[in-house]
XYZ file of C-alpha atoms in Angstrom:
785
model
C 49.917 -40.073 -42.287
C 47.204 -41.696 -40.212
C 48.304 -39.988 -36.988
C 48.248 -36.632 -38.763
C 44.737 -37.366 -40.041
C 43.591 -38.263 -36.540
C 45.048 -35.051 -35.140
C 43.394 -33.079 -37.967
C 39.997 -34.672 -37.352
C 40.253 -34.071 -33.596
C 41.216 -30.449 -34.186
C 38.383 -30.012 -36.672
C 35.883 -31.496 -34.249
C 37.153 -29.310 -31.415
C 36.919 -26.251 -33.649
C 33.364 -27.082 -34.656
C 32.422 -27.742 -31.023
C 33.869 -24.450 -29.911
C 32.320 -22.656 -32.851
C 28.848 -23.999 -32.102
C 26.591 -21.167 -31.059
C 25.689 -20.823 -27.387
C 22.861 -18.846 -25.856
C 21.813 -17.943 -22.321
C 18.599 -18.480 -20.344
C 18.475 -16.217 -17.300
C 16.022 -14.648 -14.892
C 14.740 -14.558 -11.329
C 12.894 -17.151 -9.234
C 10.359 -15.810 -6.718
C 7.805 -17.100 -4.263
C 4.387 -16.634 -5.875
C 2.632 -15.999 -2.559
C 4.971 -13.263 -1.273
C 6.988 -12.070 -4.285
C 10.211 -12.681 -2.314
C 13.328 -14.003 -4.041
C 13.838 -17.755 -3.737
C 17.387 -18.573 -2.630
C 18.848 -21.869 -3.829
C 16.066 -22.862 -6.235
C 17.239 -25.529 -8.670
C 17.092 -24.537 -12.359
C 18.324 -27.156 -14.825
C 18.055 -28.615 -18.307
C 16.192 -31.909 -18.129
C 17.880 -33.456 -21.153
C 21.363 -32.698 -19.800
C 20.672 -33.053 -16.081
C 22.865 -30.001 -15.591
C 22.031 -26.544 -14.390
C 22.459 -24.111 -11.547
C 20.797 -22.710 -8.438
C 19.426 -19.241 -7.864
C 21.724 -16.968 -5.872
C 20.969 -14.947 -2.744
C 18.892 -12.546 -4.829
C 16.987 -15.223 -6.782
C 18.998 -14.775 -10.008
C 19.988 -17.708 -12.230
C 21.785 -18.056 -15.574
C 22.414 -21.068 -17.837
C 24.483 -20.922 -21.044
C 24.306 -23.904 -23.434
C 24.399 -24.755 -27.132
C 21.583 -23.828 -29.476
C 18.709 -26.308 -29.470
C 15.351 -27.349 -28.007
C 15.285 -28.155 -24.302
C 13.055 -28.665 -21.280
C 13.799 -26.181 -18.504
C 12.904 -27.339 -14.991
C 12.546 -25.110 -11.919
C 12.231 -26.913 -8.599
C 12.437 -26.135 -4.915
C 11.730 -28.264 -1.868
C 8.094 -27.925 -0.868
C 7.085 -26.123 -4.066
C 5.448 -27.309 -7.270
C 7.863 -28.160 -10.023
C 7.762 -26.072 -13.210
C 8.636 -27.480 -16.638
C 8.793 -25.373 -19.787
C 9.819 -26.200 -23.334
C 12.255 -23.655 -24.751
C 13.683 -23.162 -28.224
C 17.109 -21.723 -27.625
C 18.184 -19.769 -30.704
C 18.753 -16.482 -28.880
C 19.287 -15.211 -25.340
C 16.084 -15.622 -23.288
C 14.921 -13.942 -20.074
C 12.503 -16.131 -18.075
C 11.272 -15.130 -14.609
C 9.388 -17.704 -12.550
C 7.035 -17.615 -9.578
C 6.952 -20.913 -7.713
C 3.879 -22.049 -5.785
C 3.829 -23.953 -2.480
C 2.871 -27.606 -2.720
C 0.911 -29.014 0.231
C 2.024 -32.544 1.145
C 0.011 -34.497 3.713
C 1.551 -37.970 3.693
C 4.864 -39.288 4.914
C 5.773 -41.193 1.768
C 6.143 -38.791 -1.127
C 8.731 -37.744 -3.654
C 10.376 -34.472 -2.717
C 9.207 -31.631 -4.900
C 12.171 -29.490 -5.783
C 14.999 -32.011 -5.735
C 16.354 -32.547 -9.227
C 19.515 -34.023 -7.870
C 21.103 -34.964 -4.609
C 22.437 -31.654 -3.280
C 24.157 -33.378 -0.366
C 26.346 -35.523 -2.629
C 26.397 -33.536 -5.861
C 27.753 -30.111 -4.878
C 31.451 -29.292 -4.380
C 30.536 -28.078 -0.896
C 31.288 -29.679 2.450
C 31.067 -28.802 6.133
C 28.081 -26.593 5.269
C 24.568 -26.698 6.736
C 21.479 -24.690 5.809
C 18.655 -24.418 8.348
C 14.938 -24.382 7.622
C 13.694 -21.487 9.755
C 10.136 -22.850 9.915
C 11.390 -26.141 11.340
C 13.501 -24.275 13.889
C 10.322 -22.648 15.203
C 8.906 -26.087 16.101
C 11.878 -27.000 18.335
C 11.890 -26.582 22.138
C 13.281 -23.260 23.350
C 14.252 -21.921 26.748
C 11.523 -19.577 28.035
C 9.773 -20.212 24.695
C 12.293 -17.907 22.936
C 13.119 -19.212 19.424
C 16.856 -18.894 18.889
C 18.803 -19.512 15.672
C 22.171 -19.635 17.441
C 21.036 -22.269 19.928
C 19.870 -24.406 17.004
C 23.294 -24.001 15.379
C 24.803 -25.494 18.552
C 22.924 -28.742 17.884
C 25.042 -29.445 14.780
C 28.158 -31.669 14.900
C 31.378 -29.670 15.143
C 29.625 -26.759 16.871
C 29.957 -26.524 20.641
C 27.854 -24.492 23.023
C 29.581 -21.846 25.138
C 27.657 -23.061 28.189
C 24.261 -23.653 29.755
C 21.679 -21.484 28.004
C 24.388 -19.511 26.206
C 24.025 -18.544 22.529
C 27.785 -18.275 21.978
C 29.385 -21.068 19.979
C 32.745 -22.600 19.077
C 33.456 -24.353 15.781
C 36.039 -27.109 15.333
C 38.289 -25.970 18.156
C 38.178 -22.263 17.297
C 37.354 -19.410 19.654
C 34.206 -17.240 19.631
C 36.010 -14.431 17.776
C 36.876 -16.814 14.935
C 33.256 -16.993 13.711
C 32.172 -14.488 11.064
C 28.501 -13.671 11.742
C 26.768 -11.753 8.944
C 23.288 -10.219 8.794
C 22.492 -9.096 5.242
C 26.232 -8.879 4.606
C 26.973 -6.772 7.726
C 29.221 -8.082 10.497
C 27.647 -8.682 13.915
C 30.329 -8.309 16.600
C 28.203 -9.321 19.568
C 25.384 -11.653 18.563
C 23.755 -12.146 21.952
C 21.531 -10.555 24.569
C 21.314 -11.133 28.320
C 25.068 -11.815 28.668
C 24.852 -14.524 26.010
C 21.576 -16.265 26.830
C 19.636 -15.044 23.770
C 20.768 -14.183 20.262
C 20.013 -10.945 18.430
C 18.101 -12.645 15.600
C 14.308 -12.756 15.256
C 13.282 -15.905 13.389
C 10.164 -14.155 12.020
C 12.385 -11.795 9.992
C 14.878 -14.390 8.700
C 14.769 -15.994 5.268
C 17.970 -18.006 5.025
C 20.575 -19.359 7.471
C 23.822 -20.956 6.289
C 26.691 -22.214 8.459
C 30.083 -22.963 6.865
C 32.433 -24.932 9.148
C 35.122 -25.715 6.577
C 35.903 -25.333 2.888
C 35.117 -21.620 3.195
C 34.552 -20.021 -0.270
C 36.876 -17.189 -1.288
C 34.208 -14.486 -0.970
C 34.351 -14.926 2.816
C 37.336 -13.957 4.944
C 38.611 -12.338 8.093
C 37.889 -15.307 10.415
C 39.521 -18.698 10.950
C 36.739 -21.076 11.953
C 33.326 -20.497 10.410
C 30.833 -18.277 8.634
C 27.245 -17.872 9.784
C 25.507 -16.054 6.916
C 21.969 -14.896 7.751
C 19.673 -13.242 5.229
C 16.631 -11.228 6.266
C 13.273 -11.485 4.552
C 12.833 -8.825 1.880
C 9.213 -8.081 2.750
C 6.015 -9.415 1.206
C 5.434 -7.895 -2.272
C 1.783 -9.007 -2.436
C -0.013 -8.167 0.796
C 0.447 -6.744 4.274
C 1.261 -9.409 6.843
C 1.691 -9.255 10.602
C 3.492 -11.925 12.672
C 4.127 -11.857 16.383
C 4.423 -13.712 19.611
C 3.843 -13.148 23.324
C 6.033 -15.104 25.724
C 6.902 -15.216 29.395
C 9.832 -12.816 29.260
C 9.442 -10.999 25.925
C 7.188 -10.238 22.980
C 7.953 -9.695 19.309
C 6.150 -8.182 16.328
C 6.919 -8.255 12.601
C 5.057 -6.217 9.988
C 5.721 -6.544 6.262
C 4.008 -5.701 3.039
C 4.117 -3.936 -0.316
C 4.754 -0.234 -0.705
C 3.936 -0.702 -4.366
C 2.711 -4.161 -5.331
C 5.374 -6.299 -7.071
C 7.744 -3.307 -7.091
C 8.644 -2.243 -3.548
C 8.176 -3.728 -0.086
C 9.189 -3.338 3.541
C 9.600 -5.388 6.684
C 9.924 -4.112 10.261
C 10.554 -6.448 13.181
C 10.889 -5.578 16.876
C 11.322 -7.420 20.165
C 11.537 -6.402 23.815
C 11.865 -8.162 27.138
C 9.773 -7.119 30.102
C 10.364 -9.631 32.866
C 12.409 -7.059 34.792
C 9.734 -4.415 34.333
C 7.009 -6.790 35.528
C 9.030 -7.575 38.629
C 9.375 -3.928 39.670
C 5.980 -3.654 41.476
C 6.915 -6.667 43.592
C 10.164 -5.103 44.820
C 9.333 -3.247 48.015
C 10.330 0.371 48.424
C 12.420 -0.641 51.416
C 14.474 -3.137 49.375
C 18.080 -2.098 48.954
C 17.869 -3.331 45.343
C 14.954 -1.077 44.425
C 15.590 0.349 40.937
C 17.651 -2.596 39.631
C 16.481 -3.867 36.261
C 17.486 -5.570 33.040
C 15.921 -5.504 29.592
C 16.893 -5.702 25.940
C 15.237 -4.574 22.757
C 16.004 -4.521 19.051
C 14.558 -3.323 15.789
C 15.119 -4.835 12.318
C 13.975 -2.992 9.221
C 14.385 -3.596 5.501
C 13.213 -1.875 2.343
C 13.639 -3.186 -1.187
C 12.755 -1.619 -4.517
C 12.795 -3.153 -8.000
C 14.010 -0.259 -10.134
C 13.976 -2.280 -13.354
C 14.535 -5.822 -14.577
C 18.271 -5.124 -14.253
C 18.427 -3.057 -11.064
C 17.243 -3.573 -7.519
C 17.879 -1.655 -4.303
C 17.937 -2.956 -0.699
C 18.229 -0.900 2.469
C 18.345 -2.769 5.766
C 19.123 -1.850 9.338
C 19.427 -3.250 12.827
C 19.522 -1.492 16.168
C 19.699 -3.404 19.448
C 20.491 -2.549 23.040
C 20.891 -4.363 26.338
C 20.434 -2.215 29.438
C 21.432 -3.506 32.871
C 20.992 -1.331 35.956
C 21.876 -2.231 39.525
C 21.139 -0.239 42.656
C 22.117 -0.870 46.288
C 20.567 1.804 48.498
C 22.427 0.684 51.640
C 25.822 1.302 50.057
C 24.744 4.197 47.853
C 26.049 2.164 44.926
C 24.719 2.213 41.358
C 25.728 0.655 38.063
C 24.428 1.290 34.520
C 25.600 -0.945 31.696
C 24.256 -0.419 28.163
C 25.692 -2.236 25.147
C 24.612 -3.215 21.647
C 24.953 -3.246 17.859
C 23.921 -0.728 15.208
C 23.940 -1.650 11.499
C 22.943 0.026 8.254
C 23.389 -1.806 4.931
C 22.676 -0.420 1.452
C 22.907 -2.853 -1.477
C 22.418 -2.403 -5.187
C 21.955 -5.341 -7.579
C 22.780 -4.734 -11.232
C 22.534 -7.150 -14.135
C 25.058 -6.149 -16.803
C 23.913 -8.903 -19.152
C 22.517 -12.408 -19.008
C 25.798 -13.780 -17.624
C 27.160 -11.064 -15.343
C 25.533 -10.086 -12.035
C 26.827 -7.462 -9.570
C 25.988 -6.725 -5.950
C 27.383 -3.487 -4.527
C 27.216 -2.976 -0.747
C 27.903 -0.025 1.504
C 27.726 -0.983 5.188
C 28.069 0.763 8.537
C 28.542 -1.348 11.667
C 29.007 -0.216 15.257
C 29.287 -2.155 18.494
C 29.761 -0.360 21.786
C 29.863 -1.283 25.452
C 29.855 0.933 28.524
C 29.733 0.384 32.254
C 29.158 3.281 34.624
C 29.635 3.020 38.392
C 28.500 5.532 41.012
C 28.966 5.636 44.760
C 28.306 8.776 46.720
C 29.992 11.484 44.599
C 32.454 9.170 42.877
C 31.826 8.186 39.224
C 33.760 5.714 37.097
C 33.148 4.710 33.453
C 34.715 1.985 31.348
C 33.912 1.904 27.646
C 34.987 0.084 24.488
C 33.735 -0.594 20.981
C 34.429 -1.065 17.296
C 33.092 0.829 14.280
C 33.362 -0.276 10.618
C 32.765 1.527 7.345
C 32.593 -1.148 4.646
C 32.287 -1.164 0.834
C 32.004 -4.362 -1.244
C 31.758 -5.344 -4.899
C 30.640 -8.929 -5.565
C 30.443 -10.148 -9.168
C 28.860 -13.400 -10.337
C 29.785 -14.493 -13.867
C 28.225 -17.608 -15.447
C 30.004 -18.164 -18.789
C 28.627 -21.678 -19.327
C 26.696 -24.448 -17.679
C 30.001 -25.888 -16.406
C 31.309 -22.773 -14.645
C 30.117 -20.437 -11.918
C 32.690 -17.689 -11.427
C 32.692 -15.213 -8.534
C 35.097 -12.340 -8.004
C 35.112 -9.095 -6.083
C 36.731 -6.636 -3.712
C 36.120 -5.559 -0.134
C 37.350 -2.557 1.843
C 36.783 -1.902 5.552
C 37.923 1.038 7.618
C 38.059 -0.029 11.273
C 37.966 2.156 14.354
C 38.760 0.321 17.598
C 38.165 1.773 21.072
C 39.487 -0.869 23.506
C 38.877 -0.496 27.256
C 39.147 3.202 28.008
C 38.182 4.721 31.343
C 37.170 8.011 32.946
C 36.696 8.915 36.606
C 35.658 11.884 38.704
C 34.569 12.810 42.192
C 32.195 15.723 42.338
C 33.702 18.388 40.095
C 37.185 16.839 40.161
C 38.227 14.807 37.105
C 40.909 12.159 37.551
C 43.585 11.513 34.950
C 43.104 7.934 33.688
C 45.404 8.383 30.714
C 44.732 9.126 27.088
C 41.757 7.609 25.311
C 43.219 4.813 23.198
C 41.855 4.537 19.649
C 43.188 2.270 16.893
C 42.546 2.726 13.169
C 43.067 0.244 10.359
C 42.492 -0.355 6.656
C 41.300 -3.848 5.719
C 41.354 -4.784 2.015
C 40.584 -8.025 0.184
C 40.366 -9.232 -3.432
C 39.016 -12.648 -4.371
C 38.155 -14.912 -7.286
C 36.677 -18.412 -7.433
C 35.148 -20.890 -9.857
C 32.770 -23.813 -9.421
C 33.817 -26.066 -12.285
C 32.097 -29.255 -13.476
C 35.133 -30.984 -14.990
C 33.179 -34.107 -15.931
C 30.291 -36.242 -14.685
C 32.380 -37.542 -11.801
C 34.571 -34.646 -10.778
C 33.579 -31.152 -9.684
C 35.793 -28.595 -7.953
C 35.568 -25.242 -6.250
C 38.858 -23.363 -6.570
C 39.392 -19.906 -5.139
C 42.062 -17.452 -4.085
C 41.759 -14.523 -1.696
C 44.329 -11.762 -1.251
C 44.076 -9.810 1.992
C 45.901 -6.735 3.297
C 45.670 -5.150 6.729
C 47.241 -1.804 7.585
C 47.290 -0.507 11.152
C 47.580 3.286 10.847
C 47.904 6.416 12.969
C 47.109 8.510 14.782
C 48.434 6.054 17.338
C 50.505 6.146 20.485
C 52.538 3.077 21.394
C 53.263 2.755 25.129
C 56.591 1.003 25.603
C 56.567 -0.842 28.910
C 59.402 -1.571 31.305
C 60.164 -5.014 32.703
C 57.422 -4.585 35.290
C 54.760 -3.819 32.683
C 54.588 -0.082 33.353
C 54.810 2.466 30.481
C 58.278 4.034 30.339
C 58.034 6.006 27.072
C 55.917 6.334 23.949
C 56.231 6.172 20.168
C 53.814 8.469 18.337
C 52.464 7.839 14.814
C 50.817 10.644 12.838
C 47.449 10.431 11.106
C 47.600 7.965 8.197
C 51.126 6.816 9.059
C 51.631 3.069 8.852
C 52.139 1.380 12.205
C 52.282 -2.104 10.712
C 51.213 -3.700 7.417
C 50.354 -7.362 6.871
C 49.274 -9.140 3.695
C 48.860 -12.675 2.412
C 47.252 -15.106 0.003
C 44.478 -17.462 1.123
C 43.896 -20.415 -1.231
C 40.557 -22.245 -1.035
C 39.899 -25.608 -2.684
C 37.059 -28.136 -2.482
C 36.484 -31.171 -4.682
C 33.701 -33.702 -5.082
C 34.117 -37.094 -6.716
C 30.856 -38.934 -7.432
C 30.930 -42.663 -6.696
C 27.366 -43.390 -7.874
C 23.923 -41.791 -7.931
C 23.707 -41.804 -4.144
C 27.202 -41.197 -2.807
C 30.343 -39.141 -3.231
C 33.707 -38.344 -1.709
C 34.688 -34.765 -0.873
C 37.816 -33.006 0.325
C 38.734 -29.414 1.095
C 41.813 -27.307 1.819
C 41.437 -23.829 3.285
C 43.810 -21.131 4.512
C 42.581 -18.055 6.380
C 44.044 -14.913 7.904
C 42.326 -13.131 10.775
C 43.440 -9.565 11.422
C 41.189 -8.584 14.332
C 41.082 -10.309 17.697
C 38.759 -10.592 20.674
C 40.516 -10.246 24.023
C 38.623 -12.042 26.780
C 39.178 -12.741 30.461
C 36.169 -15.064 30.709
C 35.507 -18.575 29.449
C 32.487 -17.284 27.520
C 32.042 -14.252 25.303
C 30.825 -11.279 27.334
C 30.138 -7.612 26.539
C 33.304 -6.702 28.448
C 35.462 -8.439 25.821
C 37.349 -6.013 23.574
C 38.186 -6.144 19.873
C 41.744 -5.186 18.947
C 43.580 -5.009 15.601
C 46.732 -6.710 14.452
C 49.581 -4.360 15.287
C 53.334 -4.162 15.693
C 52.825 -6.399 18.750
C 50.003 -8.656 17.502
C 50.482 -10.719 14.354
C 47.417 -11.850 12.368
C 46.039 -15.241 13.239
C 46.539 -17.812 10.482
C 44.941 -21.207 10.005
C 45.168 -24.150 7.644
C 42.329 -26.656 7.610
C 42.176 -30.004 5.847
C 38.885 -31.889 5.646
C 37.606 -35.008 3.896
C 34.271 -36.768 3.931
C 31.997 -39.474 2.602
C 28.448 -38.414 1.740
C 25.573 -40.779 0.996
C 21.808 -40.500 0.664
C 19.138 -43.160 1.041
C 15.542 -43.757 0.015
C 15.105 -41.204 -2.735
C 17.045 -38.540 -0.810
C 14.823 -38.832 2.249
C 17.872 -39.516 4.419
C 21.181 -37.653 4.173
C 24.303 -38.960 5.875
C 27.869 -37.769 6.077
C 31.149 -38.685 7.757
C 33.763 -35.938 7.915
C 37.256 -35.754 9.373
C 39.295 -32.568 9.770
C 42.631 -31.282 10.985
C 43.237 -27.585 11.648
C 46.327 -25.641 12.719
C 46.147 -22.094 14.123
C 49.128 -19.755 14.415
C 49.523 -16.499 16.395
C 46.780 -17.229 18.906
C 46.104 -14.523 21.493
C 45.545 -14.809 25.252
C 45.913 -12.449 28.187
C 49.101 -12.986 30.172
C 48.780 -14.563 33.605
C 47.855 -11.919 36.154
C 46.462 -9.417 33.623
C 43.374 -7.475 34.721
C 40.839 -5.386 32.719
C 41.846 -2.172 34.495
C 45.417 -2.621 33.218
C 44.188 -1.540 29.771
C 43.266 1.987 30.892
C 45.903 4.476 29.731
C 47.856 1.696 28.052
C 47.815 -0.417 24.892
C 45.669 -3.453 25.522
C 48.031 -5.652 23.486
C 50.811 -4.983 26.024
C 48.976 -7.503 28.230
C 48.904 -10.268 25.618
C 50.874 -13.424 25.156
C 50.984 -15.458 21.961
C 51.022 -19.098 20.953
C 49.626 -21.702 18.582
C 46.744 -24.134 18.500
C 45.505 -27.167 16.660
C 42.329 -29.226 16.531
C 41.163 -32.406 14.846
C 38.144 -34.618 14.914
C 35.441 -36.771 13.386
C 31.847 -35.664 12.678
C 28.858 -37.915 11.937
C 25.548 -36.575 10.658
C 22.245 -38.288 9.837
C 19.335 -36.150 8.661
C 15.776 -37.066 7.731
C 14.611 -34.326 5.425
C 10.878 -34.749 5.119
C 7.865 -36.681 6.291
C 5.823 -36.578 9.485
C 8.964 -37.287 11.475
C 12.096 -35.358 10.563
C 15.227 -34.027 12.208
C 18.814 -35.121 12.655
C 21.337 -36.949 14.799
C 24.828 -35.520 15.116
C 27.988 -36.666 16.863
C 31.489 -35.196 17.069
C 34.677 -36.691 18.483
C 37.252 -33.914 18.751
C 40.418 -32.556 20.356
C 41.480 -28.889 20.676
C 44.883 -27.964 22.142
C 47.145 -24.924 22.464
C 50.725 -24.124 23.323
C 52.007 -20.808 24.720
C 55.583 -20.370 25.901
C 54.466 -18.087 28.730
C 51.508 -20.195 29.867
C 51.399 -23.596 31.573
C 55.224 -23.705 31.771
C 55.348 -23.963 27.991
C 53.492 -27.297 27.983
C 50.550 -28.150 25.723
C 47.117 -27.746 27.256
C 43.526 -28.413 26.204
C 41.507 -25.309 25.413
C 38.547 -24.389 27.602
C 36.241 -25.272 24.682
C 37.816 -28.701 24.066
C 35.046 -31.307 24.007
C 35.899 -34.954 23.563
C 32.326 -36.030 22.860
C 29.454 -33.906 21.607
C 26.129 -35.443 20.558
C 22.661 -34.197 19.714
C 19.296 -35.616 18.664
C 16.769 -33.233 17.126
C 13.300 -34.447 16.142
C 9.939 -33.003 15.111
C 6.815 -35.114 14.689
C 3.666 -33.859 12.976
C 1.062 -35.679 15.041
C -1.708 -34.067 13.014
C -2.272 -30.987 10.901
C -2.617 -28.922 14.072
C -0.278 -30.656 16.504
C 3.536 -30.895 16.300
C 5.854 -32.453 18.856
C 9.462 -31.300 19.112
C 12.295 -32.894 21.086
C 16.024 -32.330 21.529
C 18.627 -34.177 23.563
C 22.221 -33.050 23.928
C 25.317 -34.525 25.541
C 28.754 -32.936 25.880
C 31.949 -33.692 27.720
C 32.391 -31.300 30.628
C 34.251 -28.010 30.239
C 37.959 -27.868 30.989
C 39.045 -25.403 33.663
C 41.928 -24.648 35.991
C 41.400 -25.354 39.689
C 43.857 -25.420 42.598
C 45.494 -28.800 43.192
C 46.245 -27.897 46.801
C 45.800 -25.158 49.383
C 47.892 -24.268 52.390
C 48.055 -21.510 54.967
C 50.929 -19.039 55.208
C 50.830 -16.514 58.051
C 47.078 -16.938 58.345
C 46.451 -16.470 54.624
C 45.136 -19.150 52.252
C 47.510 -19.789 49.329
C 46.379 -21.703 46.259
C 48.724 -23.926 44.284
C 47.666 -24.542 40.698
C 48.538 -27.446 38.451
C 48.366 -27.787 34.701
C 46.178 -25.295 32.809
C 42.638 -26.637 32.253
C 43.529 -29.922 33.949
C 40.109 -30.397 35.561
C 36.927 -31.528 33.798
C 33.514 -30.615 35.096
C 30.799 -33.244 34.961
C 29.327 -34.026 31.556
C 26.514 -31.835 30.297
C 23.295 -33.464 29.109
C 19.711 -32.311 28.830
C 16.395 -33.128 27.162
C 13.879 -30.527 26.000
C 10.316 -31.078 24.753
C 7.813 -28.843 23.021
C 4.265 -29.105 21.755
C 2.906 -26.691 19.163
C -0.854 -26.482 18.847
C -2.185 -24.568 15.847
C -5.426 -22.682 16.317
C -8.315 -22.779 13.906
C -7.056 -21.208 10.723
C -8.988 -18.724 8.614
C -8.038 -16.918 5.443
C -7.018 -13.875 7.439
C -5.769 -15.193 10.788
C -3.460 -17.947 12.042
C -2.298 -18.638 15.566
C -0.524 -21.278 17.601
C 0.387 -22.066 21.180
C 3.869 -23.355 21.964
C 4.316 -25.264 25.204
C 7.871 -26.267 26.033
C 9.791 -27.855 28.879
C 13.471 -27.080 29.175
C 15.592 -29.703 30.973
C 12.801 -32.262 31.294
C 14.561 -34.554 33.778
C 15.909 -31.607 35.831
C 19.589 -32.339 35.264
C 21.846 -30.178 37.469
C 24.432 -29.318 34.838
C 27.545 -27.523 36.117
C 27.868 -23.841 35.226
C 30.873 -22.978 37.377
C 32.669 -24.152 40.502
C 33.673 -22.048 43.487
C 35.344 -22.744 46.835
C 33.701 -22.094 50.196
C 35.921 -21.669 53.236
C 34.627 -22.570 56.677
C 36.498 -22.461 59.972
C 39.643 -20.677 61.105
C 42.991 -21.423 59.421
C 44.892 -20.215 62.480
C 43.653 -23.090 64.676
C 43.592 -25.765 61.993
C 39.796 -25.904 61.670
C 39.754 -24.625 58.082
C 37.502 -26.676 55.819
C 37.592 -25.893 52.076
C 34.793 -27.256 49.927
C 34.377 -27.062 46.162
C 30.787 -26.285 45.266
C 29.073 -26.559 41.907
C 26.650 -23.909 40.694
C 23.930 -25.054 38.293
C 22.038 -22.427 36.385
C 18.746 -23.916 35.192
C 16.634 -26.777 36.440
C 13.411 -27.791 34.771
C 11.727 -24.746 33.163
C 8.235 -24.904 31.652
C 7.194 -22.068 29.351
C 4.395 -21.055 27.035
C 4.202 -18.648 24.101
C 1.370 -17.568 21.839
C 2.222 -16.840 18.204
C -0.034 -15.204 15.646
C -0.108 -14.172 12.011
C -2.623 -12.206 9.980
């Protein structure tokens, strides 16, 4: 009888608990000074110490039982807001948060209700403060988000001065780079030395190295999600900068105050233009030049409290021209990205939020060569038409549910060529174009199970369909096309599909520390084919096909996270292990011109890879001195049956040790010192192990793939930012920086110089190292009004 009574009482209590009325507090959090949405603002119930954070569009929602509560809105660097609420119905509360000026080193952080580093079911994720990035040293004074990303543990640089990056043993094509939800296929200018992003136009930067949420997909290694500023809703504002090699300008302001706004940002280099007057008319290189430019624009309109519209765009071009009058030779090489993104936010009710996106993305590359009457062109590119639905459902204070769908229609144009001499056109084969449908469905939930345990569980279903019209060139044993298979428009060439589970958990040990673990599986259906050790414009994107299977990875990660001194210091230790199937490389002996009039994937070979490592991170979040120290110990290996005699080999981006120190010091209100120091194990590359002469010709004999290590890379950079006298209407600053302070001659590549005559035994072969940059001082003037 007693057990039955206990069961009855428990059931009655559960029924009453579930029957208790619940109501929702929801709204938007904005910056009071600009009217822009505040991303990641903490909104919580003080009595429960539970709540949520505002999403990318500033929206929040909390559902709890009926009662009287204290609602707190906080954000780092802003004044905290507290408001008493009587919750007996659904309430809509919008907040404008105001900047809080802090002048001392020892203060309690405004905006931190709880320890985000240890509390969230998120790991291997870093968010950058754009304003702090601007105070760091930069090559030629050019502020670069991607170069700052390279200073984080687990992220390796592609080389000296290069903005390309590798994450946890993955290749450059395995990073998903998003600008306002649109994919950026080539994120660099000047052959990789500068990124396409203008820090003046950026609001939020988030890098995910592991534990990728289900709403992201299509890449194996990482997500770099960048959000542009929406535009000041209150007043017109102009920001800009004049540097040694380029200048930039950003204009933003209201179209209708508190209702609609715009932002336009542009940048152009001019170092090549400035050099033109100094190139004599008699120089054989007269007319050679290089420059890049880009334009960002965004418009947003608040239609109602439930609807908002965003229209953003990006257009960027690099233009390289080379002339040699003596040989009558000329080359023109333009390449770049074009993006248009239209997004509509709709609030169905206090718990359900929708973002609908329609996106157009295009990347194209072309090289044109002329000599006398002969003309040759090589061109490639990729075009996407993309539609997305992203729902955010917040049923209670314990759950944050996301679900949605994504469709992309891809058009690939890999390495096609045309040639003519005078009026005569040469047959270089058919223009090869690939088409594909790319579909994904996802759902995930952030679930507070109890005070100790929180999980993020998600599942993504992806489908990729390579379709016609398509012509498959079937090669003979020598690699030459012997016949073709033709697919009609819309006909399936190959279809792939799969499930991608995502799981992250956090277990709280105490108020200052927690344990986290994640498990992630990803499919990647598009691939970047590259002949070089760094990502270049000549690389081509190709789809999964009947020859190329989708890449597939499984990553396991675990970490210990701890904070000190009232969250002033954040620390973490993470370990990971990642496997990668169906990796793609060019076969030995393949050349770019082989792709003309042929399927590019006929030149591929396939294998597998794996990587593992340890990452340490210490970050000081606020005070006069702040920054971070990062260190990574890692291994990245591959195995291809047709490469390296089938033996394992280290990848070209394998780095045993990678360390960075990043510091900023506010000397005074007007003077800020910035410093960075980096160290990395030298790149792996394949060099000859011996050379000998056969019939007067030098023959190289190669050993294991990537057996040689270049010297270690290390460098220190310094910067000093001096703010001018500030008025209500005008601000300015001078940035003085020194790149490579101690003039380290870091290796960029190695080549062999031959001296003497092999026929008489006097041949002398010497390996020589090329270093790109020595010490480089620079200055830039920045202004705002």
